[in-house]
Short mmCIF file of C-alpha atoms in Angstrom, two decimals:
data_model
loop_
_atom_site.label_atom_id
_atom_site.label_comp_id
_atom_site.label_asym_id
_atom_site.label_seq_id
_atom_site.Cartn_x
_atom_site.Cartn_y
_atom_site.Cartn_z
CA MET A 1 20.52 56.63 -11.87
CA LYS A 2 19.75 55.63 -15.45
CA PRO A 3 17.10 52.89 -15.84
CA ARG A 4 19.53 50.66 -17.79
CA ARG A 5 22.17 50.85 -15.03
CA LEU A 6 19.49 50.17 -12.36
CA LEU A 7 18.27 47.11 -14.24
CA ARG A 8 21.84 45.86 -14.58
CA ARG A 9 22.44 46.19 -10.84
CA LEU A 10 19.16 44.43 -10.07
CA GLY A 11 20.23 41.64 -12.39
CA TYR A 12 23.56 41.28 -10.61
CA ALA A 13 21.78 41.23 -7.26
CA MET A 14 19.36 38.53 -8.40
CA ALA A 15 22.18 36.47 -9.86
CA GLY A 16 24.09 36.79 -6.60
CA LEU A 17 21.03 35.74 -4.60
CA VAL A 18 20.41 32.71 -6.82
CA SER A 19 24.08 31.74 -6.57
CA LEU A 20 23.93 32.02 -2.79
CA LEU A 21 20.83 29.84 -2.65
CA LEU A 22 22.47 27.22 -4.86
CA VAL A 23 25.52 27.19 -2.63
CA LEU A 24 23.35 26.77 0.47
CA VAL A 25 21.33 23.97 -1.15
CA CYS A 26 24.46 22.12 -2.25
CA ALA A 27 26.08 22.62 1.16
CA GLY A 28 22.96 21.32 2.89
CA ALA A 29 22.81 18.26 0.64
CA LEU A 30 26.48 17.51 1.22
CA TRP A 31 26.12 17.95 4.97
CA GLN A 32 23.06 15.67 5.03
CA ALA A 33 24.92 12.93 3.16
CA ILE A 34 28.02 13.16 5.35
CA ALA A 35 26.04 13.38 8.60
CA THR A 36 23.85 10.41 7.64
CA ARG A 37 26.88 8.20 6.97
CA ARG A 38 28.55 9.41 10.15
CA ASP A 39 25.51 8.74 12.33
CA LEU A 40 24.99 5.26 10.90
CA ARG A 41 28.68 4.45 11.38
CA GLN A 42 28.59 5.61 14.99
CA ASN A 43 25.25 3.89 15.67
CA PRO A 44 25.33 0.44 14.06
CA PRO A 45 22.23 -1.76 14.31
CA PRO A 46 21.86 -3.38 17.73
CA GLY A 47 20.79 -6.62 16.05
CA ARG A 48 21.71 -8.03 12.67
CA LEU A 49 20.74 -7.53 9.05
CA VAL A 50 19.13 -10.57 7.43
CA ASP A 51 18.48 -11.07 3.71
CA VAL A 52 14.79 -11.59 2.94
CA GLY A 53 15.01 -11.86 -0.83
CA GLY A 54 17.38 -9.27 -2.28
CA TYR A 55 17.11 -6.74 0.52
CA ARG A 56 18.01 -6.87 4.20
CA MET A 57 15.89 -6.30 7.27
CA HIS A 58 17.11 -5.53 10.77
CA ILE A 59 16.15 -7.91 13.58
CA ASN A 60 17.19 -7.67 17.23
CA SER A 61 16.76 -10.74 19.44
CA THR A 62 17.45 -10.63 23.20
CA GLY A 63 16.69 -12.87 26.14
CA GLU A 64 15.94 -16.58 26.20
CA GLY A 65 12.97 -18.88 26.47
CA SER A 66 9.75 -19.81 24.74
CA PRO A 67 7.37 -18.56 23.46
CA THR A 68 9.25 -15.87 21.55
CA VAL A 69 7.74 -12.38 21.81
CA ILE A 70 7.70 -10.38 18.55
CA LEU A 71 7.42 -6.58 18.81
CA ASP A 72 5.79 -4.84 15.81
CA SER A 73 5.99 -1.03 15.74
CA GLY A 74 3.40 1.48 14.61
CA LEU A 75 3.32 3.36 11.32
CA SER A 76 6.64 5.20 10.71
CA ASP A 77 8.23 3.85 13.91
CA SER A 78 11.41 1.81 14.12
CA SER A 79 12.39 -0.91 16.56
CA LEU A 80 13.70 1.86 18.82
CA SER A 81 10.12 2.59 19.87
CA TRP A 82 10.39 -0.45 22.18
CA TYR A 83 13.54 0.76 23.97
CA LYS A 84 11.79 0.81 27.35
CA VAL A 85 10.00 -2.51 26.86
CA GLN A 86 12.44 -4.92 25.21
CA PRO A 87 15.16 -4.94 27.91
CA GLU A 88 12.62 -5.71 30.62
CA VAL A 89 10.82 -8.42 28.67
CA ALA A 90 14.21 -10.01 27.89
CA ARG A 91 14.57 -10.68 31.63
CA PHE A 92 11.91 -13.41 31.47
CA VAL A 93 11.61 -14.57 27.84
CA ARG A 94 13.12 -14.23 24.38
CA VAL A 95 11.95 -11.02 22.71
CA VAL A 96 12.50 -9.83 19.16
CA SER A 97 12.10 -6.35 17.69
CA TYR A 98 12.60 -5.57 14.02
CA ASP A 99 12.43 -2.78 11.46
CA ARG A 100 10.03 -2.92 8.56
CA ALA A 101 11.76 -2.38 5.24
CA GLY A 102 12.72 1.26 4.77
CA LEU A 103 12.59 2.04 8.49
CA GLY A 104 15.28 1.89 11.12
CA TRP A 105 18.31 0.00 9.83
CA SER A 106 16.38 -2.03 7.23
CA ASP A 107 16.80 -1.63 3.48
CA PRO A 108 13.85 -0.35 1.42
CA SER A 109 11.66 -3.02 -0.15
CA PRO A 110 10.38 -3.23 -3.74
CA GLN A 111 7.15 -4.80 -2.46
CA PRO A 112 3.86 -2.92 -1.85
CA ARG A 113 3.69 -1.50 1.66
CA ASN A 114 0.59 -3.04 3.20
CA SER A 115 -0.08 -5.33 6.14
CA ARG A 116 -0.23 -8.55 4.16
CA VAL A 117 3.22 -7.84 2.72
CA PHE A 118 4.50 -6.78 6.16
CA ALA A 119 3.32 -10.08 7.65
CA GLU A 120 4.91 -12.07 4.83
CA GLU A 121 8.18 -10.14 5.15
CA LEU A 122 8.22 -10.69 8.90
CA HIS A 123 7.62 -14.41 8.45
CA THR A 124 10.50 -14.64 5.97
CA LEU A 125 12.71 -12.59 8.29
CA LEU A 126 12.03 -14.86 11.27
CA ARG A 127 12.62 -17.99 9.20
CA ASN A 128 15.85 -16.72 7.67
CA ALA A 129 17.05 -15.53 11.08
CA GLY A 130 16.45 -18.99 12.54
CA ILE A 131 13.80 -17.84 15.02
CA SER A 132 11.10 -20.45 15.43
CA ALA A 133 7.54 -20.53 16.78
CA PRO A 134 5.56 -20.39 18.97
CA PHE A 135 5.21 -16.61 18.90
CA VAL A 136 3.46 -14.04 21.06
CA LEU A 137 2.82 -11.10 18.76
CA VAL A 138 2.79 -7.55 20.14
CA GLY A 139 1.49 -4.85 17.80
CA HIS A 140 1.34 -1.11 18.44
CA SER A 141 -1.00 1.10 16.40
CA MET A 142 -0.73 -0.01 12.74
CA GLY A 143 1.40 -2.88 14.01
CA GLY A 144 -1.91 -4.24 15.33
CA TYR A 145 -2.96 -4.76 11.70
CA ASP A 146 0.31 -6.52 10.95
CA VAL A 147 0.14 -9.00 13.82
CA ARG A 148 -3.50 -9.85 13.14
CA MET A 149 -2.62 -10.51 9.51
CA PHE A 150 0.36 -12.62 10.57
CA ALA A 151 -1.92 -14.67 12.85
CA SER A 152 -4.37 -15.15 9.99
CA LEU A 153 -1.68 -16.33 7.56
CA TYR A 154 0.38 -18.41 10.00
CA ARG A 155 -2.11 -19.36 12.71
CA PRO A 156 -0.33 -22.55 13.94
CA GLU A 157 2.75 -20.47 14.78
CA VAL A 158 0.96 -17.86 16.92
CA ALA A 159 0.23 -18.68 20.56
CA GLY A 160 -0.78 -15.29 21.93
CA MET A 161 -1.18 -11.60 21.15
CA VAL A 162 -0.93 -8.16 22.75
CA LEU A 163 -2.55 -5.17 21.04
CA VAL A 164 -1.15 -1.81 22.16
CA ASP A 165 -3.58 0.98 21.24
CA ALA A 166 -3.97 -0.95 18.01
CA SER A 167 -5.60 0.35 14.84
CA HIS A 168 -9.11 -0.82 14.00
CA PRO A 169 -10.12 -1.13 10.32
CA ASP A 170 -13.50 0.56 10.90
CA LEU A 171 -12.40 3.58 12.93
CA SER A 172 -12.14 5.91 9.92
CA SER A 173 -15.68 5.07 8.78
CA ARG A 174 -17.06 5.46 12.31
CA ALA A 175 -15.13 8.70 12.94
CA PRO A 176 -14.93 10.62 9.63
CA GLY A 177 -12.69 13.27 11.20
CA MET A 178 -9.88 10.71 11.07
CA ARG A 179 -9.60 11.16 7.30
CA GLU A 180 -8.93 14.87 7.70
CA ASN A 181 -6.27 14.12 10.31
CA PHE A 182 -4.60 11.67 7.95
CA LEU A 183 -4.58 14.23 5.14
CA LEU A 184 -3.02 16.85 7.42
CA TRP A 185 -0.39 14.37 8.58
CA ARG A 186 0.35 13.40 4.99
CA SER A 187 0.88 17.04 4.01
CA PHE A 188 3.23 17.44 6.96
CA LEU A 189 5.22 14.34 5.96
CA VAL A 190 5.52 15.44 2.33
CA LYS A 191 7.07 18.74 3.41
CA ARG A 192 9.60 16.92 5.59
CA GLN A 193 10.34 14.43 2.81
CA ARG A 194 11.14 17.25 0.37
CA LEU A 195 13.36 19.07 2.84
CA MET A 196 15.26 16.04 4.14
CA PRO A 197 17.75 15.72 1.23
CA PHE A 198 18.99 19.23 2.04
CA GLY A 199 19.49 18.59 5.75
CA ILE A 200 16.90 21.07 6.98
CA PRO A 201 14.96 18.69 9.30
CA ARG A 202 18.29 17.52 10.74
CA LEU A 203 19.42 21.12 11.27
CA MET A 204 16.13 22.05 12.95
CA GLY A 205 16.02 18.89 15.12
CA TRP A 206 12.67 17.86 13.63
CA CYS A 207 13.47 14.18 13.04
CA ASP A 208 15.16 13.20 16.28
CA ALA A 209 13.00 14.75 18.98
CA GLY A 210 12.93 11.94 21.49
CA ALA A 211 14.89 9.06 22.92
CA PRO A 212 17.05 7.14 22.60
CA GLN A 213 19.49 9.52 21.01
CA PRO A 214 21.71 9.61 19.02
CA ALA A 215 20.47 6.28 17.56
CA LEU A 216 17.11 7.90 16.81
CA ARG A 217 18.80 10.61 14.75
CA ALA A 218 20.75 7.99 12.82
CA VAL A 219 17.65 6.14 11.63
CA GLU A 220 15.05 8.90 11.42
CA CYS A 221 16.97 11.77 9.80
CA ARG A 222 16.88 9.92 6.48
CA THR A 223 14.77 10.34 3.35
CA SER A 224 14.03 6.59 3.26
CA ARG A 225 12.15 6.90 6.54
CA TYR A 226 9.76 9.46 5.07
CA ASN A 227 9.41 7.52 1.83
CA GLU A 228 8.39 4.40 3.75
CA THR A 229 6.09 6.31 6.08
CA LEU A 230 4.21 7.89 3.19
CA GLU A 231 3.83 4.54 1.45
CA GLU A 232 2.52 2.95 4.65
CA LEU A 233 0.12 5.85 5.16
CA ASP A 234 -1.14 5.68 1.58
CA SER A 235 -1.74 1.92 2.00
CA PHE A 236 -3.36 2.23 5.42
CA ALA A 237 -6.90 1.78 4.11
CA THR A 238 -5.78 -1.21 2.04
CA SER A 239 -4.20 -2.74 5.14
CA GLY A 240 -7.46 -2.25 7.03
CA ASP A 241 -9.40 -3.95 4.23
CA GLN A 242 -6.98 -6.88 4.39
CA VAL A 243 -7.34 -7.26 8.15
CA ARG A 244 -11.11 -6.78 8.42
CA PRO A 245 -12.10 -10.31 7.26
CA THR A 246 -9.48 -12.13 9.34
CA GLY A 247 -12.06 -12.82 12.02
CA SER A 248 -11.89 -14.17 15.55
CA LEU A 249 -8.78 -15.34 17.37
CA GLY A 250 -10.81 -18.04 19.09
CA ASP A 251 -9.49 -18.72 22.59
CA MET A 252 -5.99 -17.34 21.95
CA PRO A 253 -4.59 -15.47 24.99
CA LEU A 254 -5.02 -11.80 24.16
CA ALA A 255 -4.30 -8.56 26.02
CA VAL A 256 -5.64 -5.24 24.73
CA LEU A 257 -4.17 -1.96 25.98
CA THR A 258 -6.01 1.29 25.25
CA GLU A 259 -4.79 4.85 25.74
CA ASP A 260 -6.38 7.05 28.39
CA PRO A 261 -9.70 8.36 26.99
CA ASP A 262 -8.77 11.79 28.36
CA LYS A 263 -5.85 11.83 25.88
CA VAL A 264 -7.87 10.94 22.77
CA TYR A 265 -7.88 13.70 20.13
CA PRO A 266 -9.96 14.92 18.39
CA ARG A 267 -12.52 14.57 21.14
CA ASP A 268 -15.44 13.92 18.79
CA MET A 269 -13.90 10.56 17.80
CA LEU A 270 -13.85 9.29 21.41
CA PRO A 271 -17.08 7.21 21.28
CA ALA A 272 -16.03 5.52 18.04
CA PHE A 273 -12.50 4.97 19.32
CA LEU A 274 -13.68 3.29 22.51
CA ALA A 275 -16.16 1.14 20.62
CA CYS A 276 -13.38 -0.03 18.29
CA GLN A 277 -11.08 -0.86 21.20
CA ASN A 278 -13.87 -2.89 22.80
CA ASP A 279 -14.26 -4.71 19.48
CA LEU A 280 -10.58 -5.69 19.63
CA ALA A 281 -11.06 -7.08 23.12
CA ARG A 282 -13.82 -9.31 21.76
CA LEU A 283 -11.51 -10.95 19.22
CA SER A 284 -10.73 -13.69 21.74
CA THR A 285 -12.69 -15.47 24.45
CA ARG A 286 -9.55 -15.24 26.61
CA ALA A 287 -8.97 -11.50 26.36
CA THR A 288 -8.20 -8.86 28.98
CA HIS A 289 -8.65 -5.13 28.38
CA VAL A 290 -6.69 -2.47 30.27
CA VAL A 291 -6.96 1.31 29.93
CA ALA A 292 -3.52 2.95 30.26
CA LYS A 293 -4.30 5.81 32.61
CA GLY A 294 -2.13 8.85 31.99
CA SER A 295 -0.88 7.61 28.63
CA GLY A 296 -1.51 8.82 25.13
CA HIS A 297 -1.07 6.75 21.99
CA GLN A 298 2.56 5.77 22.67
CA ILE A 299 1.78 3.47 25.60
CA GLN A 300 5.04 1.54 25.21
CA LYS A 301 6.91 4.78 25.97
CA GLU A 302 4.52 6.48 28.41
CA ARG A 303 3.36 3.42 30.38
CA PRO A 304 5.87 0.69 29.52
CA ASP A 305 5.04 -1.01 32.82
CA LEU A 306 1.59 -1.88 31.50
CA VAL A 307 2.94 -3.24 28.22
CA ILE A 308 5.53 -5.37 30.04
CA ALA A 309 2.87 -6.69 32.44
CA ALA A 310 0.52 -7.54 29.56
CA ILE A 311 3.27 -9.41 27.72
CA ARG A 312 4.19 -11.34 30.87
CA GLN A 313 0.54 -12.23 31.43
CA VAL A 314 0.09 -13.61 27.90
CA VAL A 315 3.41 -15.46 28.01
CA GLU A 316 2.40 -17.14 31.27
CA GLN A 317 -0.99 -18.08 29.83
CA VAL A 318 0.71 -19.63 26.81
CA LYS A 319 3.10 -21.61 29.00
CA ALA A 320 0.23 -22.85 31.14
CA ARG A 321 -1.71 -24.30 28.23
CA PRO A 322 -1.50 -28.06 27.74
CA SER A 323 0.96 -29.00 25.00
CA SER A 324 -1.78 -30.83 23.11
CA ASP A 325 -3.99 -27.71 23.06
#
């Protein structure tokens, strides 16, 4: 075969391959857009969308009674992370879950994504939704930063707190390996973020591995979820710096739940992790500290019984306090 004819055929083959790839990319993008709209239509928010200043945030209030329990999810998690806890807590008191802007059913926010802003947004959300204090704040993981910041900014409105394997602002400095883990996680998230517009994570089942489905697929197989997660991750150190000087909670009823030490990874961070969790338990003179045997970081999913019991305990302590206290 003559070289010119061979080159021509190779050119046709390359052009055909490029055309095929373009068709697949366009088909994936179209499928992602259609599937996203379909999933959101079939899985509307369980609560309501409330305007907080030009964008809306999702809030879901169930149960009755005071104080009102506020559930604050960890980094990248939506209100669905409390699906085992909220229904049970609603049996004995009013309980509220919500989605930070850009997560779950909430609109993205133009504000910086750090714990001070999260606390301010939550305060605005509760006010605009007509949900009044006193509050018992429950924070999981990074949500622990958010509820501590909220208590610092709006102390008269906060009556109690539950920290569920909560983040500590000094863990990264005490366990340097944490920084490497964060960088690896960030690289992982960036890859998912870039693939999401073309439907690949949805096709592979990467963004909805868990329960409850299909609601989880509706809120997590979206680019906005990865955008928000990356912004929260990039501001994590800033959030820690904001929370560090907030200081003691005095004699506020506090329950601290810590994952099973046997589940902590990497293992070399275990001493620093336990020391930080003990620090959290010293934030109040009325604190209890429980280790969630058999549970990893997601205690509200793996040992919801312990989270529910801790919330009940703090609620009862708040109710038992004299009204003039």
